[in-house]
Amino acid sequence: MMLLLKTQTVLPGFKLTLGLSMLTLSLMVLMPFAMLVATVAGMGWADFVQQIVEPRTLAAVWLTLKTSFFAMLANVVFGTLVAWVLVRYRFWGKGLVNALVDLPFALPTAVTGVALATLYAPNGWIGRWLEPFGIKVAFTPLGIWVALVVVSLPFIVRAVQPVLEELPAEYEEAAVSLGAGRFTVFRRVLLPEILPALITGAGMAFARATGEYGSVIFIAGNIPMESEILPLIIAGKFELFDVKGASAVALFMLGISFVILFILNILQWRLAKRKR
């Protein structure tokens, strides 16, 4: 015999708040995705595959996934370092640095893209010093990576920072007093504690990077088969009134992102369960 267990709570209005939450989730998230699937379903399987296997589309998909993945890896390292410095050290201007972390959230993405393109252009403040060494950032895949690192950095920092704030520094001091080196302290004391949050932040950073548009188009150069990202392919199809083609490419990218995020969530859940 099955027993239906109801979670007891002292807060009133459970059914009402649950209903409003599900309604909001359906209207804001599920319905747009359902319409996307319905649009693609009217194409037929052959037309859907034909839209995906175009060489230009495949090149954009590979470039988007590759640069997003490497941007995520870079932010896992540097975002953790930034969170560590903000939590463990006191220095002049700490509040300003903490505010600067959220700057990519506040700025319009187009402003970020223009600033990066101006900075890393061959005649820019940084680009002019890299040009003699043959290093080109603007209008190359490297520029796309730089833009994605900038816009996705806050996700890692803000995911790891609260965990480090709750972790007493005495744990690290005790490990050092017992003879552990710095790398051992990080690997045996810090990493197990921050890993679930780090995976969560990495997943959000990757999702943001794969869908980034405004900050990338100005620095990418948008050269087909070389520095053209997938969101630009989708926008181009919409401009040509190819709604079904744009929907097909968007659904394909959505599927890839969902699989990657699902894997990351499974890892995060297992780590959290093992920690408990």
CSV table of C-alpha atoms in Angstrom, one decimal:
chain,number,residue,atom,x,y,z
A,1,MET,CA,0.0,0.0,0.0
A,2,MET,CA,1.4,3.4,-1.0
A,3,LEU,CA,1.4,6.1,1.6
A,4,LEU,CA,1.3,9.7,0.4
A,5,LEU,CA,3.5,11.8,2.6
A,6,LYS,CA,2.8,15.6,2.9
A,7,THR,CA,5.6,17.9,4.1
A,8,GLN,CA,4.4,19.8,7.2
A,9,THR,CA,5.1,23.5,7.3
A,10,VAL,CA,4.1,26.3,9.6
A,11,LEU,CA,3.9,28.7,6.6
A,12,PRO,CA,0.3,29.2,5.2
A,13,GLY,CA,-0.7,29.3,1.6
A,14,PHE,CA,1.3,26.3,0.3
A,15,LYS,CA,-1.2,25.4,-2.5
A,16,LEU,CA,-1.6,29.0,-3.6
A,17,THR,CA,2.1,29.7,-3.8
A,18,LEU,CA,2.8,26.4,-5.5
A,19,GLY,CA,0.1,27.1,-8.1
A,20,LEU,CA,1.4,30.6,-8.8
A,21,SER,CA,4.9,29.2,-9.1
A,22,MET,CA,4.0,26.5,-11.6
A,23,LEU,CA,1.9,29.0,-13.6
A,24,THR,CA,4.7,31.5,-13.8
A,25,LEU,CA,7.2,28.7,-14.7
A,26,SER,CA,4.8,27.5,-17.5
A,27,LEU,CA,4.2,30.9,-19.0
A,28,MET,CA,7.8,32.2,-18.8
A,29,VAL,CA,9.8,29.1,-19.5
A,30,LEU,CA,7.9,26.1,-20.7
A,31,MET,CA,5.6,27.7,-23.2
A,32,PRO,CA,8.3,29.4,-25.3
A,33,PHE,CA,10.2,26.1,-25.5
A,34,ALA,CA,7.0,24.3,-26.4
A,35,MET,CA,6.4,26.7,-29.2
A,36,LEU,CA,9.9,26.2,-30.4
A,37,VAL,CA,9.4,22.5,-30.5
A,38,ALA,CA,6.1,22.9,-32.3
A,39,THR,CA,7.6,25.1,-34.9
A,40,VAL,CA,10.4,22.6,-35.6
A,41,ALA,CA,8.0,19.6,-35.6
A,42,GLY,CA,6.2,21.1,-38.6
A,43,MET,CA,9.4,20.9,-40.6
A,44,GLY,CA,9.9,17.2,-40.7
A,45,TRP,CA,13.0,15.3,-39.7
A,46,ALA,CA,14.8,15.6,-43.1
A,47,ASP,CA,14.5,19.4,-43.2
A,48,PHE,CA,15.6,19.6,-39.5
A,49,VAL,CA,18.8,17.6,-40.2
A,50,GLN,CA,19.5,19.6,-43.3
A,51,GLN,CA,19.4,22.9,-41.3
A,52,ILE,CA,21.8,21.4,-38.8
A,53,VAL,CA,24.4,19.8,-41.1
A,54,GLU,CA,25.1,22.9,-43.1
A,55,PRO,CA,28.9,23.5,-42.9
A,56,ARG,CA,28.5,27.1,-41.7
A,57,THR,CA,26.1,26.0,-38.9
A,58,LEU,CA,28.3,23.2,-37.8
A,59,ALA,CA,31.4,25.5,-37.7
A,60,ALA,CA,29.4,28.0,-35.6
A,61,VAL,CA,28.2,25.3,-33.2
A,62,TRP,CA,31.7,23.9,-32.7
A,63,LEU,CA,33.2,27.4,-32.2
A,64,THR,CA,30.5,28.4,-29.7
A,65,LEU,CA,30.9,25.2,-27.7
A,66,LYS,CA,34.7,25.3,-27.8
A,67,THR,CA,35.1,28.9,-26.7
A,68,SER,CA,32.3,28.6,-24.1
A,69,PHE,CA,34.0,25.5,-22.6
A,70,PHE,CA,37.5,27.1,-22.4
A,71,ALA,CA,36.0,30.3,-21.0
A,72,MET,CA,34.3,28.2,-18.3
A,73,LEU,CA,37.6,26.5,-17.5
A,74,ALA,CA,39.4,29.8,-17.2
A,75,ASN,CA,36.8,31.2,-14.9
A,76,VAL,CA,36.8,28.2,-12.7
A,77,VAL,CA,40.5,29.0,-12.0
A,78,PHE,CA,40.4,32.8,-11.9
A,79,GLY,CA,36.9,33.1,-10.5
A,80,THR,CA,37.9,30.9,-7.6
A,81,LEU,CA,41.0,33.0,-7.0
A,82,VAL,CA,39.0,36.2,-7.0
A,83,ALA,CA,36.5,34.7,-4.5
A,84,TRP,CA,39.3,33.6,-2.3
A,85,VAL,CA,41.0,37.0,-2.3
A,86,LEU,CA,37.6,38.8,-1.5
A,87,VAL,CA,36.9,36.4,1.4
A,88,ARG,CA,40.2,35.8,3.0
A,89,TYR,CA,42.1,39.1,2.7
A,90,ARG,CA,41.5,42.7,3.7
A,91,PHE,CA,42.9,45.4,1.5
A,92,TRP,CA,42.2,49.0,0.4
A,93,GLY,CA,39.6,49.1,-2.3
A,94,LYS,CA,38.1,45.7,-1.5
A,95,GLY,CA,34.6,47.1,-1.8
A,96,LEU,CA,35.3,48.5,-5.2
A,97,VAL,CA,36.8,45.2,-6.4
A,98,ASN,CA,33.7,43.4,-5.1
A,99,ALA,CA,31.5,45.7,-7.0
A,100,LEU,CA,33.5,45.4,-10.2
A,101,VAL,CA,32.8,41.7,-10.2
A,102,ASP,CA,29.1,42.4,-10.9
A,103,LEU,CA,29.9,45.0,-13.5
A,104,PRO,CA,29.2,42.5,-16.4
A,105,PHE,CA,25.7,42.0,-15.0
A,106,ALA,CA,25.0,45.7,-14.9
A,107,LEU,CA,26.4,46.8,-18.3
A,108,PRO,CA,24.5,46.2,-21.5
A,109,THR,CA,26.3,43.5,-23.4
A,110,ALA,CA,26.7,45.8,-26.4
A,111,VAL,CA,28.7,48.2,-24.3
A,112,THR,CA,30.9,45.4,-23.1
A,113,GLY,CA,31.5,44.3,-26.7
A,114,VAL,CA,32.3,47.8,-28.0
A,115,ALA,CA,34.7,48.3,-25.0
A,116,LEU,CA,36.5,45.0,-25.7
A,117,ALA,CA,36.7,45.6,-29.4
A,118,THR,CA,38.2,49.1,-28.9
A,119,LEU,CA,40.6,47.7,-26.3
A,120,TYR,CA,41.9,44.8,-28.3
A,121,ALA,CA,41.8,46.2,-31.8
A,122,PRO,CA,45.1,46.4,-33.7
A,123,ASN,CA,45.3,50.1,-32.8
A,124,GLY,CA,43.7,49.7,-29.3
A,125,TRP,CA,45.3,50.2,-25.9
A,126,ILE,CA,46.3,46.6,-25.6
A,127,GLY,CA,46.0,45.4,-29.2
A,128,ARG,CA,48.8,47.8,-30.3
A,129,TRP,CA,51.2,46.1,-27.9
A,130,LEU,CA,50.2,42.6,-29.0
A,131,GLU,CA,50.3,43.3,-32.8
A,132,PRO,CA,54.2,43.3,-33.1
A,133,PHE,CA,54.2,39.8,-31.6
A,134,GLY,CA,51.7,38.6,-34.1
A,135,ILE,CA,49.0,38.1,-31.5
A,136,LYS,CA,45.6,39.1,-32.8
A,137,VAL,CA,42.7,39.2,-30.3
A,138,ALA,CA,40.0,41.3,-32.0
A,139,PHE,CA,38.1,39.7,-34.9
A,140,THR,CA,39.4,36.2,-34.0
A,141,PRO,CA,38.2,33.2,-31.9
A,142,LEU,CA,40.6,34.4,-29.2
A,143,GLY,CA,38.6,37.6,-29.0
A,144,ILE,CA,35.4,35.6,-28.5
A,145,TRP,CA,37.0,33.7,-25.7
A,146,VAL,CA,38.0,37.0,-24.0
A,147,ALA,CA,34.5,38.3,-24.2
A,148,LEU,CA,33.0,35.1,-22.8
A,149,VAL,CA,35.4,35.1,-19.9
A,150,VAL,CA,34.4,38.7,-19.0
A,151,VAL,CA,30.7,38.1,-19.1
A,152,SER,CA,30.7,34.7,-17.3
A,153,LEU,CA,33.2,35.5,-14.5
A,154,PRO,CA,30.6,36.7,-12.0
A,155,PHE,CA,28.8,33.3,-12.0
A,156,ILE,CA,31.8,31.5,-10.6
A,157,VAL,CA,32.7,34.2,-8.1
A,158,ARG,CA,29.2,34.6,-6.7
A,159,ALA,CA,28.7,30.8,-6.5
A,160,VAL,CA,32.0,30.1,-4.6
A,161,GLN,CA,32.2,33.2,-2.4
A,162,PRO,CA,29.4,32.4,0.0
A,163,VAL,CA,30.8,28.9,0.6
A,164,LEU,CA,34.2,30.3,1.4
A,165,GLU,CA,32.6,32.8,3.8
A,166,GLU,CA,30.9,30.0,5.7
A,167,LEU,CA,34.1,27.9,5.9
A,168,PRO,CA,36.2,29.0,8.9
A,169,ALA,CA,39.8,29.9,8.2
A,170,GLU,CA,40.8,27.8,11.3
A,171,TYR,CA,40.4,24.6,9.1
A,172,GLU,CA,43.2,25.8,6.8
A,173,GLU,CA,45.4,27.0,9.7
A,174,ALA,CA,45.0,23.6,11.4
A,175,ALA,CA,46.0,21.8,8.3
A,176,VAL,CA,49.1,24.1,7.9
A,177,SER,CA,50.0,23.5,11.6
A,178,LEU,CA,49.9,19.7,10.9
A,179,GLY,CA,52.5,20.1,8.1
A,180,ALA,CA,50.3,20.3,5.0
A,181,GLY,CA,51.5,22.4,2.1
A,182,ARG,CA,49.4,25.0,0.3
A,183,PHE,CA,48.4,22.7,-2.5
A,184,THR,CA,47.5,20.0,0.0
A,185,VAL,CA,45.3,22.4,2.0
A,186,PHE,CA,43.5,23.4,-1.2
A,187,ARG,CA,43.0,19.9,-2.4
A,188,ARG,CA,42.1,18.2,0.9
A,189,VAL,CA,40.4,21.0,2.8
A,190,LEU,CA,39.0,23.7,0.5
A,191,LEU,CA,38.2,21.8,-2.8
A,192,PRO,CA,35.8,19.3,-1.2
A,193,GLU,CA,33.8,22.1,0.4
A,194,ILE,CA,33.6,24.4,-2.7
A,195,LEU,CA,33.3,21.8,-5.4
A,196,PRO,CA,29.4,21.5,-5.5
A,197,ALA,CA,29.1,25.3,-5.7
A,198,LEU,CA,31.9,25.4,-8.2
A,199,ILE,CA,30.1,23.0,-10.5
A,200,THR,CA,26.9,25.0,-10.2
A,201,GLY,CA,28.7,28.2,-11.1
A,202,ALA,CA,30.5,26.5,-14.0
A,203,GLY,CA,27.2,25.3,-15.4
A,204,MET,CA,25.6,28.8,-15.2
A,205,ALA,CA,28.8,30.3,-16.7
A,206,PHE,CA,28.7,27.8,-19.6
A,207,ALA,CA,25.0,28.4,-20.2
A,208,ARG,CA,25.6,32.2,-20.3
A,209,ALA,CA,28.5,31.8,-22.6
A,210,THR,CA,26.8,29.6,-25.2
A,211,GLY,CA,23.9,32.1,-25.5
A,212,GLU,CA,26.0,35.3,-25.4
A,213,TYR,CA,25.5,37.7,-28.4
A,214,GLY,CA,25.9,41.4,-27.7
A,215,SER,CA,29.4,41.4,-26.3
A,216,VAL,CA,30.7,38.9,-28.9
A,217,ILE,CA,29.5,40.3,-32.2
A,218,PHE,CA,31.7,43.4,-32.0
A,219,ILE,CA,34.9,41.7,-31.2
A,220,ALA,CA,34.4,38.5,-33.2
A,221,GLY,CA,34.5,40.0,-36.7
A,222,ASN,CA,31.7,37.5,-37.6
A,223,ILE,CA,33.8,35.8,-40.4
A,224,PRO,CA,31.9,32.8,-41.7
A,225,MET,CA,33.6,29.5,-40.9
A,226,GLU,CA,36.2,31.3,-38.7
A,227,SER,CA,34.7,33.6,-36.1
A,228,GLU,CA,31.0,33.4,-36.5
A,229,ILE,CA,29.1,32.3,-33.4
A,230,LEU,CA,25.8,30.3,-33.4
A,231,PRO,CA,23.6,33.1,-32.0
A,232,LEU,CA,24.6,35.2,-35.0
A,233,ILE,CA,23.5,32.3,-37.3
A,234,ILE,CA,20.1,32.3,-35.6
A,235,ALA,CA,19.8,36.1,-35.8
A,236,GLY,CA,20.7,36.0,-39.5
A,237,LYS,CA,18.1,33.4,-40.3
A,238,PHE,CA,15.5,35.5,-38.5
A,239,GLU,CA,16.5,38.5,-40.6
A,240,LEU,CA,15.9,36.4,-43.7
A,241,PHE,CA,12.5,35.4,-42.3
A,242,ASP,CA,13.6,31.8,-42.1
A,243,VAL,CA,11.8,31.2,-38.8
A,244,LYS,CA,11.8,27.4,-39.1
A,245,GLY,CA,15.5,27.3,-39.9
A,246,ALA,CA,16.3,29.6,-36.9
A,247,SER,CA,14.1,27.5,-34.7
A,248,ALA,CA,15.8,24.3,-35.8
A,249,VAL,CA,19.3,25.6,-35.0
A,250,ALA,CA,18.1,27.1,-31.7
A,251,LEU,CA,16.5,23.8,-30.7
A,252,PHE,CA,19.7,21.9,-31.6
A,253,MET,CA,21.8,24.2,-29.5
A,254,LEU,CA,19.2,24.1,-26.7
A,255,GLY,CA,19.5,20.3,-26.6
A,256,ILE,CA,23.3,20.3,-26.4
A,257,SER,CA,23.2,22.9,-23.6
A,258,PHE,CA,20.6,20.9,-21.7
A,259,VAL,CA,22.6,17.7,-21.9
A,260,ILE,CA,25.7,19.4,-20.6
A,261,LEU,CA,23.8,21.2,-17.8
A,262,PHE,CA,22.0,18.0,-16.8
A,263,ILE,CA,25.4,16.2,-16.5
A,264,LEU,CA,26.8,19.1,-14.3
A,265,ASN,CA,23.7,19.0,-12.1
A,266,ILE,CA,24.0,15.3,-11.6
A,267,LEU,CA,27.6,15.8,-10.5
A,268,GLN,CA,26.6,18.6,-8.2
A,269,TRP,CA,23.8,16.5,-6.7
A,270,ARG,CA,26.1,13.5,-6.1
A,271,LEU,CA,28.8,15.7,-4.5
A,272,ALA,CA,26.3,17.4,-2.2
A,273,LYS,CA,24.8,14.0,-1.2
A,274,ARG,CA,28.3,12.6,-0.5
A,275,LYS,CA,29.1,15.7,1.6
A,276,ARG,CA,25.9,15.3,3.7
